[in-house]
Amino acid sequence: MRFPALFEHLSKLAAIPPSEWERAELLGKEQTVDRKALFLRPGDASDRFSIVLQGVFRLVRVSARGGESVKAFRAEGDLLGAYSEMLQGKPSMTAIEALEPSRVLVFRAADLQALEQGHTCWVQLARSVAEKHFLLKEQREQEFLELSAEERLERFWEEHAHLHRRIPQRDVAAYLGITEVGLSRIVSRRRRQQAAASGASQ
Amino acid sequence: MRFPALFEHLSKLAAIPPSEWERAELLGKEQTVDRKALFLRPGDASDRFSIVLQGVFRLVRVSARGGESVKAFRAEGDLLGAYSEMLQGKPSMTAIEALEPSRVLVFRAADLQALEQGHTCWVQLARSVAEKHFLLKEQREQEFLELSAEERLERFWEEHAHLHRRIPQRDVAAYLGITEVGLSRIVSRRRRQQAAASGASQ
DNA sequence: ACGTCGCCTTAACCTGGGTTAACCAAGGTC
DNA sequence: GACCTTGGTTAACCCAGGTTAAGGCGACGT
């Protein structure tokens, strides 16, 4: 088994027999991605997907007006790809950029479909992945509906504590749907309030 | 076949043999829901799901602060239920309210699981449903990230033209993440602009 | 040591939409 | 007919966050 940590990680989503995993592992090709390099760019075919072995990525959507918004971050163990475009068989509208020197394990979508024929655990995995992605997006929807930017920021760091100091603030802003300037303002406001509170209590 | 229109509707998601559909139909119980009645309330078990035969529903999430936000509307042919809570095996955190006198076809989640054992088309359907829900939520995420309330309103009516005049404006507002007052302002602003534009061109 | 590039901060000003509250029209109900 | 609701509108005021523009500062390459 080349990637036992990965096996363990995926086992949380579906019961994959080790023998199946060992077959699957062989289909993946390791690849390194330089910091700031685009692992996927808009217009590319969405016929591959990957798993992050090391590093952090951001998934960026460039809007018609030229603004960038960040759909998600991906780190060790996460799936990496233009998931929704793959589901729709469309070319990618998403750019994927490495924020650190990274390594990924690349699979061809067609290979996964072949695996699905051989063992139902892969179908179950695909379903779990779809459901998990849905739950994450729904949570995000709810945050946009109910929370202010400041509250969304707080939630973000609760959910992404493991990425602390690994993603630049401007990308966090683009993920929260606010500007770099707005985020900086919120952060410094909170800093001041915390300082005032701890000063007052002493 | 009791519900041929429904069969046709679901066939867009997965290839269901008519014989399977006829077995499934028998498991559903028809139920009427009065206008303004809660078909599901927060705290209820999420062990049933339904299909709308007639009418319109809104899925409401009541936030901690008491504010209401609308997660979705459901009309003829749509699935109706606390989907994400069902996936997580949690009781519903969502209220489902009929906006019109409505009729639904109710299934027990356990019955669907039994069907899945008998024919893989139901597994495929479950997967398609998850993927479709994901795509919708991702689109909504993107709208929150990139669009103003006014632009979201415009998109909303493009996507939901079939619900025109069937949902009250306040619910549209709660769906867009703005207040009733804010929406009214946007609507009247657009009315004025249109009037000015058409007046000028004549 | 020196520019400069990338990322962050701060300040000044502006605006979309929140909040509150008054008001209206259309149905129901007595 | 007098009176509620229920859903929508409008106005006055307020504030979070957008926009623009000007630094700050550490990490570089030379």
Tab-separated table of C-alpha atoms (C1' of nucleotides) in Angstrom:
chain	number	residue	atom	x	y	z
A	1	MET	CA	0.000	0.000	0.000
A	2	ARG	CA	1.576	3.228	-1.158
A	3	PHE	CA	-0.704	5.677	0.635
A	4	PRO	CA	-2.018	4.236	3.879
A	5	ALA	CA	-2.971	7.659	5.257
A	6	LEU	CA	-5.096	8.315	2.212
A	7	PHE	CA	-6.752	4.939	2.512
A	8	GLU	CA	-7.684	5.683	6.059
A	9	HIS	CA	-9.002	9.088	5.088
A	10	LEU	CA	-11.255	7.717	2.325
A	11	SER	CA	-12.456	4.904	4.545
A	12	LYS	CA	-14.435	7.470	6.478
A	13	LEU	CA	-16.626	7.933	3.407
A	14	ALA	CA	-17.155	4.356	2.267
A	15	ALA	CA	-16.100	0.863	3.246
A	16	ILE	CA	-13.312	0.199	0.767
A	17	PRO	CA	-11.659	-3.219	0.961
A	18	PRO	CA	-7.865	-2.847	1.130
A	19	SER	CA	-7.523	-5.031	-1.942
A	20	GLU	CA	-9.671	-2.603	-3.956
A	21	TRP	CA	-7.667	0.318	-2.691
A	22	GLU	CA	-4.430	-1.284	-3.755
A	23	ARG	CA	-5.788	-1.719	-7.267
A	24	ALA	CA	-6.969	1.879	-7.327
A	25	GLU	CA	-3.712	3.293	-6.055
A	26	LEU	CA	-1.944	1.998	-9.126
A	27	LEU	CA	-4.132	4.152	-11.365
A	28	GLY	CA	-3.026	7.374	-9.720
A	29	LYS	CA	-0.068	9.360	-10.988
A	30	GLU	CA	1.862	11.487	-8.579
A	31	GLN	CA	2.498	15.043	-9.684
A	32	THR	CA	4.118	18.058	-8.102
A	33	VAL	CA	2.678	21.547	-8.461
A	34	ASP	CA	4.759	24.640	-7.887
A	35	ARG	CA	3.558	27.374	-5.626
A	36	LYS	CA	1.363	29.788	-7.612
A	37	ALA	CA	1.132	27.370	-10.522
A	38	LEU	CA	-2.310	26.676	-11.966
A	39	PHE	CA	-3.092	23.019	-11.579
A	40	LEU	CA	-6.243	23.528	-13.613
A	41	ARG	CA	-7.282	26.506	-15.650
A	42	PRO	CA	-10.647	27.642	-17.012
A	43	GLY	CA	-11.383	25.923	-20.279
A	44	ASP	CA	-9.447	22.762	-19.421
A	45	ALA	CA	-11.293	19.474	-19.751
A	46	SER	CA	-12.735	18.208	-16.459
A	47	ASP	CA	-11.812	14.581	-17.044
A	48	ARG	CA	-9.372	14.146	-14.177
A	49	PHE	CA	-9.580	14.573	-10.463
A	50	SER	CA	-6.958	14.317	-7.802
A	51	ILE	CA	-6.289	13.920	-4.144
A	52	VAL	CA	-4.002	16.339	-2.363
A	53	LEU	CA	-0.990	14.571	-0.895
A	54	GLN	CA	0.681	17.705	0.314
A	55	GLY	CA	0.051	21.427	0.117
A	56	VAL	CA	-2.921	23.782	-0.137
A	57	PHE	CA	-4.954	24.865	-3.159
A	58	ARG	CA	-7.621	27.417	-3.823
A	59	LEU	CA	-10.472	26.938	-6.290
A	60	VAL	CA	-11.144	30.217	-7.991
A	61	ARG	CA	-14.025	31.315	-10.089
A	62	VAL	CA	-13.399	34.293	-12.321
A	63	SER	CA	-16.657	36.137	-12.838
A	64	ALA	CA	-17.823	37.885	-15.966
A	65	ARG	CA	-16.850	41.269	-14.472
A	66	GLY	CA	-13.316	40.020	-13.883
A	67	GLY	CA	-13.726	39.659	-10.125
A	68	GLU	CA	-12.246	36.597	-8.468
A	69	SER	CA	-14.164	34.607	-5.930
A	70	VAL	CA	-12.840	31.618	-4.065
A	71	LYS	CA	-15.140	28.603	-3.960
A	72	ALA	CA	-13.062	26.451	-1.654
A	73	PHE	CA	-9.670	25.564	-0.286
A	74	ARG	CA	-8.240	22.078	-0.502
A	75	ALA	CA	-5.504	20.549	1.626
A	76	GLU	CA	-4.029	17.141	2.487
A	77	GLY	CA	-6.515	14.333	1.864
A	78	ASP	CA	-9.085	16.494	0.064
A	79	LEU	CA	-10.389	15.818	-3.397
A	80	LEU	CA	-9.185	18.304	-5.972
A	81	GLY	CA	-10.977	18.992	-9.211
A	82	ALA	CA	-13.703	20.901	-10.996
A	83	TYR	CA	-16.364	18.734	-9.453
A	84	SER	CA	-19.515	20.407	-10.679
A	85	GLU	CA	-18.213	20.781	-14.205
A	86	MET	CA	-17.243	17.112	-14.195
A	87	LEU	CA	-20.769	16.171	-13.172
A	88	GLN	CA	-22.089	18.204	-16.067
A	89	GLY	CA	-19.480	17.038	-18.550
A	90	LYS	CA	-18.480	20.625	-19.196
A	91	PRO	CA	-15.003	22.110	-19.435
A	92	SER	CA	-13.763	23.705	-16.258
A	93	MET	CA	-14.906	27.185	-15.339
A	94	THR	CA	-12.731	27.030	-12.274
A	95	ALA	CA	-9.050	27.714	-11.816
A	96	ILE	CA	-7.134	25.674	-9.280
A	97	GLU	CA	-3.993	27.271	-7.932
A	98	ALA	CA	-1.424	25.955	-5.495
A	99	LEU	CA	-0.766	28.232	-2.541
A	100	GLU	CA	2.257	26.168	-1.533
A	101	PRO	CA	4.596	23.805	-3.315
A	102	SER	CA	2.296	20.792	-3.464
A	103	ARG	CA	1.965	17.177	-4.472
A	104	VAL	CA	-1.168	15.503	-5.775
A	105	LEU	CA	-2.269	12.080	-6.901
A	106	VAL	CA	-4.069	12.338	-10.237
A	107	PHE	CA	-6.766	9.965	-11.487
A	108	ARG	CA	-8.653	9.898	-14.739
A	109	ALA	CA	-12.424	10.124	-14.334
A	110	ALA	CA	-12.797	7.253	-16.797
A	111	ASP	CA	-10.704	5.032	-14.525
A	112	LEU	CA	-13.051	5.636	-11.625
A	113	GLN	CA	-15.983	4.622	-13.772
A	114	ALA	CA	-14.154	1.409	-14.620
A	115	LEU	CA	-13.583	0.749	-10.924
A	116	GLU	CA	-17.291	1.239	-10.307
A	117	GLN	CA	-18.018	-1.722	-12.566
A	118	GLY	CA	-15.736	-3.933	-10.502
A	119	HIS	CA	-16.904	-3.180	-6.998
A	120	THR	CA	-19.887	-1.302	-5.588
A	121	CYS	CA	-17.776	0.369	-2.911
A	122	TRP	CA	-16.740	2.925	-5.518
A	123	VAL	CA	-20.346	3.759	-6.327
A	124	GLN	CA	-20.941	4.228	-2.638
A	125	LEU	CA	-17.880	6.442	-2.435
A	126	ALA	CA	-19.107	8.590	-5.316
A	127	ARG	CA	-22.440	8.958	-3.598
A	128	SER	CA	-20.854	9.868	-0.284
A	129	VAL	CA	-18.703	12.435	-2.017
A	130	ALA	CA	-21.744	14.012	-3.656
A	131	GLU	CA	-23.606	14.089	-0.373
A	132	LYS	CA	-20.689	15.521	1.543
A	133	HIS	CA	-20.166	18.227	-1.043
A	134	PHE	CA	-23.851	19.044	-0.858
A	135	LEU	CA	-23.789	19.353	2.917
A	136	LEU	CA	-20.829	21.707	2.767
A	137	LYS	CA	-22.478	23.933	0.195
A	138	GLU	CA	-25.699	24.018	2.124
A	139	GLN	CA	-23.863	25.081	5.234
A	140	ARG	CA	-22.259	27.837	3.235
A	141	GLU	CA	-25.629	28.923	1.865
A	142	GLN	CA	-26.944	29.167	5.381
A	143	GLU	CA	-23.982	31.282	6.429
A	144	PHE	CA	-24.618	33.722	3.605
A	145	LEU	CA	-28.294	33.904	4.498
A	146	GLU	CA	-27.905	34.426	8.222
A	147	LEU	CA	-24.479	35.761	9.111
A	148	SER	CA	-22.604	39.020	8.736
A	149	ALA	CA	-19.152	39.044	7.194
A	150	GLU	CA	-17.635	39.193	10.663
A	151	GLU	CA	-19.560	36.137	11.806
A	152	ARG	CA	-18.670	34.274	8.628
A	153	LEU	CA	-15.016	35.003	9.304
A	154	GLU	CA	-15.275	33.562	12.777
A	155	ARG	CA	-16.943	30.421	11.440
A	156	PHE	CA	-14.323	30.157	8.743
A	157	TRP	CA	-11.489	29.941	11.207
A	158	GLU	CA	-13.386	27.490	13.355
A	159	GLU	CA	-13.825	25.216	10.347
A	160	HIS	CA	-10.388	25.783	8.847
A	161	ALA	CA	-8.161	26.029	11.897
A	162	HIS	CA	-5.780	23.545	10.278
A	163	LEU	CA	-5.119	26.065	7.495
A	164	HIS	CA	-4.085	28.831	9.845
A	165	ARG	CA	-1.268	30.895	8.362
A	166	ARG	CA	-1.337	28.866	5.171
A	167	ILE	CA	-3.771	30.990	3.177
A	168	PRO	CA	-3.299	34.687	2.479
A	169	GLN	CA	-5.904	37.029	3.879
A	170	ARG	CA	-6.999	38.251	0.468
A	171	ASP	CA	-8.065	34.728	-0.423
A	172	VAL	CA	-10.018	34.387	2.773
A	173	ALA	CA	-11.788	37.614	1.827
A	174	ALA	CA	-12.588	36.299	-1.640
A	175	TYR	CA	-13.975	33.174	-0.003
A	176	LEU	CA	-16.186	35.151	2.371
A	177	GLY	CA	-17.512	37.337	-0.415
A	178	ILE	CA	-15.949	40.570	0.801
A	179	THR	CA	-12.944	42.628	-0.256
A	180	GLU	CA	-9.443	42.481	1.067
A	181	VAL	CA	-9.951	45.939	2.557
A	182	GLY	CA	-13.174	44.983	4.239
A	183	LEU	CA	-11.594	41.942	5.800
A	184	SER	CA	-8.625	43.904	7.062
A	185	ARG	CA	-11.044	46.318	8.691
A	186	ILE	CA	-12.954	43.520	10.409
A	187	VAL	CA	-9.777	41.899	11.659
A	188	SER	CA	-8.405	45.105	13.129
A	189	ARG	CA	-11.769	45.940	14.683
A	190	ARG	CA	-11.782	42.570	16.438
A	191	ARG	CA	-8.177	43.060	17.528
A	192	ARG	CA	-9.070	46.391	19.101
A	193	GLN	CA	-12.143	44.978	20.831
A	194	GLN	CA	-10.198	42.054	22.241
A	195	ALA	CA	-7.464	44.368	23.474
A	196	ALA	CA	-10.033	46.631	25.114
A	197	ALA	CA	-11.812	43.684	26.733
A	198	SER	CA	-8.682	42.080	28.130
A	199	GLY	CA	-7.338	45.441	29.237
A	200	ALA	CA	-10.588	46.245	31.050
A	201	SER	CA	-10.713	42.896	32.828
A	202	GLN	CA	-7.243	43.198	34.266
B	1	MET	CA	-49.480	3.484	-13.307
B	2	ARG	CA	-50.992	6.004	-10.949
B	3	PHE	CA	-48.656	8.901	-11.611
B	4	PRO	CA	-47.345	8.852	-15.157
B	5	ALA	CA	-46.301	12.532	-15.055
B	6	LEU	CA	-44.179	11.839	-12.002
B	7	PHE	CA	-42.612	8.831	-13.645
B	8	GLU	CA	-41.635	10.907	-16.606
B	9	HIS	CA	-40.229	13.597	-14.350
B	10	LEU	CA	-38.040	11.188	-12.386
B	11	SER	CA	-36.892	9.462	-15.539
B	12	LYS	CA	-34.829	12.543	-16.299
B	13	LEU	CA	-32.652	11.672	-13.303
B	14	ALA	CA	-32.228	7.924	-13.698
B	15	ALA	CA	-33.365	5.130	-15.983
B	16	ILE	CA	-36.191	3.609	-13.961
B	17	PRO	CA	-37.921	0.592	-15.513
B	18	PRO	CA	-41.709	1.102	-15.503
B	19	SER	CA	-42.111	-2.113	-13.554
B	20	GLU	CA	-39.939	-0.765	-10.757
B	21	TRP	CA	-41.857	2.456	-10.734
B	22	GLU	CA	-45.143	0.647	-10.384
B	23	ARG	CA	-43.804	-1.188	-7.337
B	24	ALA	CA	-42.545	2.057	-5.837
B	25	GLU	CA	-45.767	3.958	-6.431
B	26	LEU	CA	-47.574	1.576	-4.109
B	27	LEU	CA	-45.342	2.592	-1.222
B	28	GLY	CA	-46.357	6.234	-1.437
B	29	LYS	CA	-49.277	7.609	0.532
B	30	GLU	CA	-51.140	10.582	-0.818
B	31	GLN	CA	-51.695	13.400	1.631
B	32	THR	CA	-53.218	16.843	1.395
B	33	VAL	CA	-51.704	19.853	3.116
B	34	ASP	CA	-53.702	22.976	3.852
B	35	ARG	CA	-52.414	26.364	2.875
B	36	LYS	CA	-50.187	27.696	5.665
B	37	ALA	CA	-50.012	24.307	7.345
B	38	LEU	CA	-46.606	23.007	8.365
B	39	PHE	CA	-45.924	19.797	6.537
B	40	LEU	CA	-42.762	19.354	8.585
B	41	ARG	CA	-41.655	21.228	11.669
B	42	PRO	CA	-38.270	21.644	13.335
B	43	GLY	CA	-37.594	18.730	15.638
B	44	ASP	CA	-39.601	16.229	13.591
B	45	ALA	CA	-37.831	13.048	12.561
B	46	SER	CA	-36.402	13.172	9.020
B	47	ASP	CA	-37.440	9.655	8.089
B	48	ARG	CA	-39.890	10.495	5.324
B	49	PHE	CA	-39.626	12.354	2.108
B	50	SER	CA	-42.231	13.265	-0.449
B	51	ILE	CA	-42.893	14.384	-3.940
B	52	VAL	CA	-45.107	17.362	-4.607
B	53	LEU	CA	-48.154	16.423	-6.633
B	54	GLN	CA	-49.737	19.823	-6.483
B	55	GLY	CA	-49.024	23.126	-4.795
B	56	VAL	CA	-46.005	25.106	-3.630
B	57	PHE	CA	-43.959	24.828	-0.456
B	58	ARG	CA	-41.226	26.837	1.169
B	59	LEU	CA	-38.407	25.300	3.218
B	60	VAL	CA	-37.663	27.603	6.113
B	61	ARG	CA	-34.773	27.670	8.474
B	62	VAL	CA	-35.331	29.534	11.713
B	63	SER	CA	-32.033	30.936	12.893
B	64	ALA	CA	-30.845	31.220	16.476
B	65	ARG	CA	-31.733	34.932	16.473
B	66	GLY	CA	-35.285	34.129	15.446
B	67	GLY	CA	-34.858	35.300	11.868
B	68	GLU	CA	-36.395	33.204	9.108
B	69	SER	CA	-34.520	32.352	5.973
B	70	VAL	CA	-35.911	30.416	3.063
B	71	LYS	CA	-33.688	27.654	1.741
B	72	ALA	CA	-35.797	26.680	-1.223
B	73	PHE	CA	-39.209	26.505	-2.826
B	74	ARG	CA	-40.723	23.263	-4.025
B	75	ALA	CA	-43.489	22.789	-6.566
B	76	GLU	CA	-45.030	20.057	-8.702
B	77	GLY	CA	-42.639	17.168	-9.268
B	78	ASP	CA	-40.023	18.359	-6.789
B	79	LEU	CA	-38.740	16.316	-3.893
B	80	LEU	CA	-39.893	17.589	-0.541
B	81	GLY	CA	-38.100	16.854	2.700
B	82	ALA	CA	-35.352	17.814	5.092
B	83	TYR	CA	-32.739	16.372	2.798
B	84	SER	CA	-29.543	17.327	4.576
B	85	GLU	CA	-30.868	16.287	7.970
B	86	MET	CA	-31.933	12.959	6.479
B	87	LEU	CA	-28.437	12.425	5.137
B	88	GLN	CA	-27.068	13.078	8.594
B	89	GLY	CA	-29.722	11.077	10.416
B	90	LYS	CA	-30.626	14.119	12.468
B	91	PRO	CA	-34.074	15.485	13.294
B	92	SER	CA	-35.241	18.253	11.041
B	93	MET	CA	-33.991	21.778	11.589
B	94	THR	CA	-36.168	22.924	8.738
B	95	ALA	CA	-39.832	23.831	8.603
B	96	ILE	CA	-41.793	23.046	5.469
B	97	GLU	CA	-44.882	25.118	4.887
B	98	ALA	CA	-47.473	24.967	2.154
B	99	LEU	CA	-48.071	28.251	0.373
B	100	GLU	CA	-51.129	26.860	-1.365
B	101	PRO	CA	-53.540	24.034	-0.671
B	102	SER	CA	-51.309	21.161	-1.754
B	103	ARG	CA	-51.082	17.444	-2.292
B	104	VAL	CA	-47.985	15.309	-1.791
B	105	LEU	CA	-46.989	11.698	-2.131
B	106	VAL	CA	-45.187	10.554	1.011
B	107	PHE	CA	-42.564	7.806	1.203
B	108	ARG	CA	-40.704	6.409	4.143
B	109	ALA	CA	-36.925	6.661	3.851
B	110	ALA	CA	-36.657	3.041	4.957
B	111	ASP	CA	-38.778	1.974	1.997
B	112	LEU	CA	-36.396	3.624	-0.420
B	113	GLN	CA	-33.512	1.760	1.121
B	114	ALA	CA	-35.439	-1.466	0.634
B	115	LEU	CA	-35.999	-0.581	-3.022
B	116	GLU	CA	-32.274	0.010	-3.425
B	117	GLN	CA	-31.627	-3.609	-2.530
B	118	GLY	CA	-33.947	-4.767	-5.286
B	119	HIS	CA	-32.741	-2.689	-8.223
B	120	THR	CA	-29.699	-0.496	-8.787
B	121	CYS	CA	-31.762	2.150	-10.558
B	122	TRP	CA	-32.745	3.488	-7.143
B	123	VAL	CA	-29.129	3.832	-6.084
B	124	GLN	CA	-28.499	5.717	-9.270
B	125	LEU	CA	-31.492	7.913	-8.575
B	126	ALA	CA	-30.225	8.697	-5.079
B	127	ARG	CA	-26.888	9.637	-6.520
B	128	SER	CA	-28.416	11.845	-9.181
B	129	VAL	CA	-30.517	13.556	-6.565
B	130	ALA	CA	-27.438	14.270	-4.437
B	131	GLU	CA	-25.556	15.603	-7.425
B	132	LYS	CA	-28.427	17.745	-8.597
B	133	HIS	CA	-28.893	19.216	-5.131
B	134	PHE	CA	-25.194	19.929	-5.006
B	135	LEU	CA	-25.234	21.740	-8.328
B	136	LEU	CA	-28.123	23.921	-7.229
B	137	LYS	CA	-26.435	24.866	-3.980
B	138	GLU	CA	-23.203	25.637	-5.733
B	139	GLN	CA	-24.996	27.919	-8.130
B	140	ARG	CA	-26.558	29.683	-5.181
B	141	GLU	CA	-23.159	30.019	-3.508
B	142	GLN	CA	-21.825	31.644	-6.617
B	143	GLU	CA	-24.722	34.086	-6.709
B	144	PHE	CA	-24.049	35.151	-3.136
B	145	LEU	CA	-20.368	35.574	-3.908
B	146	GLU	CA	-20.721	37.578	-7.081
B	147	LEU	CA	-24.096	39.241	-7.306
B	148	SER	CA	-25.910	42.110	-5.615
B	149	ALA	CA	-29.374	41.602	-4.181
B	150	GLU	CA	-30.862	43.190	-7.268
B	151	GLU	CA	-29.008	40.835	-9.584
B	152	ARG	CA	-29.963	37.847	-7.448
B	153	LEU	CA	-33.584	38.891	-7.756
B	154	GLU	CA	-33.339	38.988	-11.509
B	155	ARG	CA	-31.760	35.519	-11.578
B	156	PHE	CA	-34.398	34.262	-9.219
B	157	TRP	CA	-37.225	35.140	-11.557
B	158	GLU	CA	-35.375	33.719	-14.521
B	159	GLU	CA	-35.012	30.403	-12.696
B	160	HIS	CA	-38.431	30.400	-11.082
B	161	ALA	CA	-40.625	31.916	-13.754
B	162	HIS	CA	-43.078	29.055	-13.267
B	163	LEU	CA	-43.695	30.236	-9.692
B	164	HIS	CA	-44.627	33.754	-10.718
B	165	ARG	CA	-47.419	35.117	-8.526
B	166	ARG	CA	-47.443	31.937	-6.446
B	167	ILE	CA	-44.977	33.012	-3.758
B	168	PRO	CA	-45.353	36.136	-1.638
B	169	GLN	CA	-42.702	38.776	-1.976
B	170	ARG	CA	-41.607	38.471	1.645
B	171	ASP	CA	-40.619	34.868	1.028
B	172	VAL	CA	-38.656	35.805	-2.040
B	173	ALA	CA	-36.812	38.311	0.136
B	174	ALA	CA	-36.051	35.683	2.768
B	175	TYR	CA	-34.734	33.468	-0.010
B	176	LEU	CA	-32.469	36.186	-1.374
B	177	GLY	CA	-31.109	36.999	2.055
B	178	ILE	CA	-32.602	40.487	2.279
B	179	THR	CA	-35.596	41.964	4.079
B	180	GLU	CA	-39.089	42.484	2.817
B	181	VAL	CA	-38.498	46.227	2.903
B	182	GLY	CA	-35.265	45.970	0.980
B	183	LEU	CA	-36.885	43.875	-1.706
B	184	SER	CA	-39.794	46.265	-2.053
B	185	ARG	CA	-37.304	49.078	-2.547
B	186	ILE	CA	-35.450	47.174	-5.240
B	187	VAL	CA	-38.646	46.295	-7.047
B	188	SER	CA	-39.910	49.857	-7.080
B	189	ARG	CA	-36.511	51.161	-8.149
B	190	ARG	CA	-36.583	48.816	-11.131
B	191	ARG	CA	-40.164	49.824	-11.918
B	192	ARG	CA	-39.150	53.468	-11.969
B	193	GLN	CA	-36.111	52.811	-14.125
B	194	GLN	CA	-38.122	50.809	-16.619
B	195	ALA	CA	-40.776	53.489	-16.761
B	196	ALA	CA	-38.136	56.174	-17.304
B	197	ALA	CA	-36.429	54.124	-20.014
B	198	SER	CA	-39.600	53.338	-21.931
B	199	GLY	CA	-40.844	56.892	-21.466
B	200	ALA	CA	-37.618	58.320	-22.874
B	201	SER	CA	-37.618	56.022	-25.890
B	202	GLN	CA	-41.095	57.009	-26.925
C	1	DA	C1'	22.449	48.531	0.120
C	2	DC	C1'	18.672	49.336	-3.015
C	3	DG	C1'	14.567	48.914	-5.605
C	4	DT	C1'	10.371	46.519	-6.140
C	5	DC	C1'	6.986	43.163	-5.643
C	6	DG	C1'	3.451	40.941	-2.846
C	7	DC	C1'	0.496	41.383	0.808
C	8	DC	C1'	-1.595	44.081	4.292
C	9	DT	C1'	-3.346	48.292	6.543
C	10	DT	C1'	-5.503	52.740	7.055
C	11	DA	C1'	-8.231	56.625	5.913
C	12	DA	C1'	-11.952	59.283	3.375
C	13	DC	C1'	-15.848	59.001	1.203
C	14	DC	C1'	-19.979	56.539	-0.811
C	15	DT	C1'	-23.919	53.342	-1.161
C	16	DG	C1'	-26.885	49.285	-0.611
C	17	DG	C1'	-29.610	47.511	2.255
C	18	DG	C1'	-31.102	47.101	7.537
C	19	DT	C1'	-34.318	49.072	10.985
C	20	DT	C1'	-38.223	51.256	12.537
C	21	DA	C1'	-42.439	52.951	11.928
C	22	DA	C1'	-46.338	54.845	9.541
C	23	DC	C1'	-49.544	53.883	6.041
C	24	DC	C1'	-52.479	51.229	2.393
C	25	DA	C1'	-55.343	47.977	-0.072
C	26	DA	C1'	-57.715	43.639	-0.190
C	27	DG	C1'	-59.973	40.048	1.920
C	28	DG	C1'	-62.301	37.942	6.048
C	29	DT	C1'	-65.302	38.146	10.105
C	30	DC	C1'	-68.586	39.806	13.236
D	1	DG	C1'	-70.728	48.922	8.043
D	2	DA	C1'	-66.873	48.741	11.367
D	3	DC	C1'	-63.034	46.015	12.237
D	4	DC	C1'	-59.188	42.913	11.823
D	5	DT	C1'	-55.577	40.526	9.497
D	6	DT	C1'	-52.084	39.830	5.925
D	7	DG	C1'	-48.915	41.402	2.533
D	8	DG	C1'	-46.936	45.315	0.496
D	9	DT	C1'	-45.076	50.226	0.226
D	10	DT	C1'	-42.662	54.373	1.568
D	11	DA	C1'	-39.787	57.446	4.261
D	12	DA	C1'	-36.028	58.675	7.654
D	13	DC	C1'	-32.172	57.360	9.607
D	14	DC	C1'	-28.138	54.232	10.319
D	15	DC	C1'	-24.222	51.233	9.462
D	16	DA	C1'	-21.432	47.487	7.256
D	17	DG	C1'	-18.789	47.044	3.770
D	18	DG	C1'	-17.365	48.840	-1.152
D	19	DT	C1'	-14.107	51.970	-3.538
D	20	DT	C1'	-10.116	54.550	-4.169
D	21	DA	C1'	-5.893	55.864	-2.961
D	22	DA	C1'	-1.918	56.265	-0.097
D	23	DG	C1'	1.387	54.138	2.754
D	24	DG	C1'	3.923	50.178	5.376
D	25	DC	C1'	6.860	46.382	5.505
D	26	DG	C1'	9.060	42.015	4.947
D	27	DA	C1'	10.989	38.924	1.249
D	28	DC	C1'	13.012	38.864	-2.949
D	29	DG	C1'	16.740	39.566	-6.661
D	30	DT	C1'	20.707	42.263	-8.225
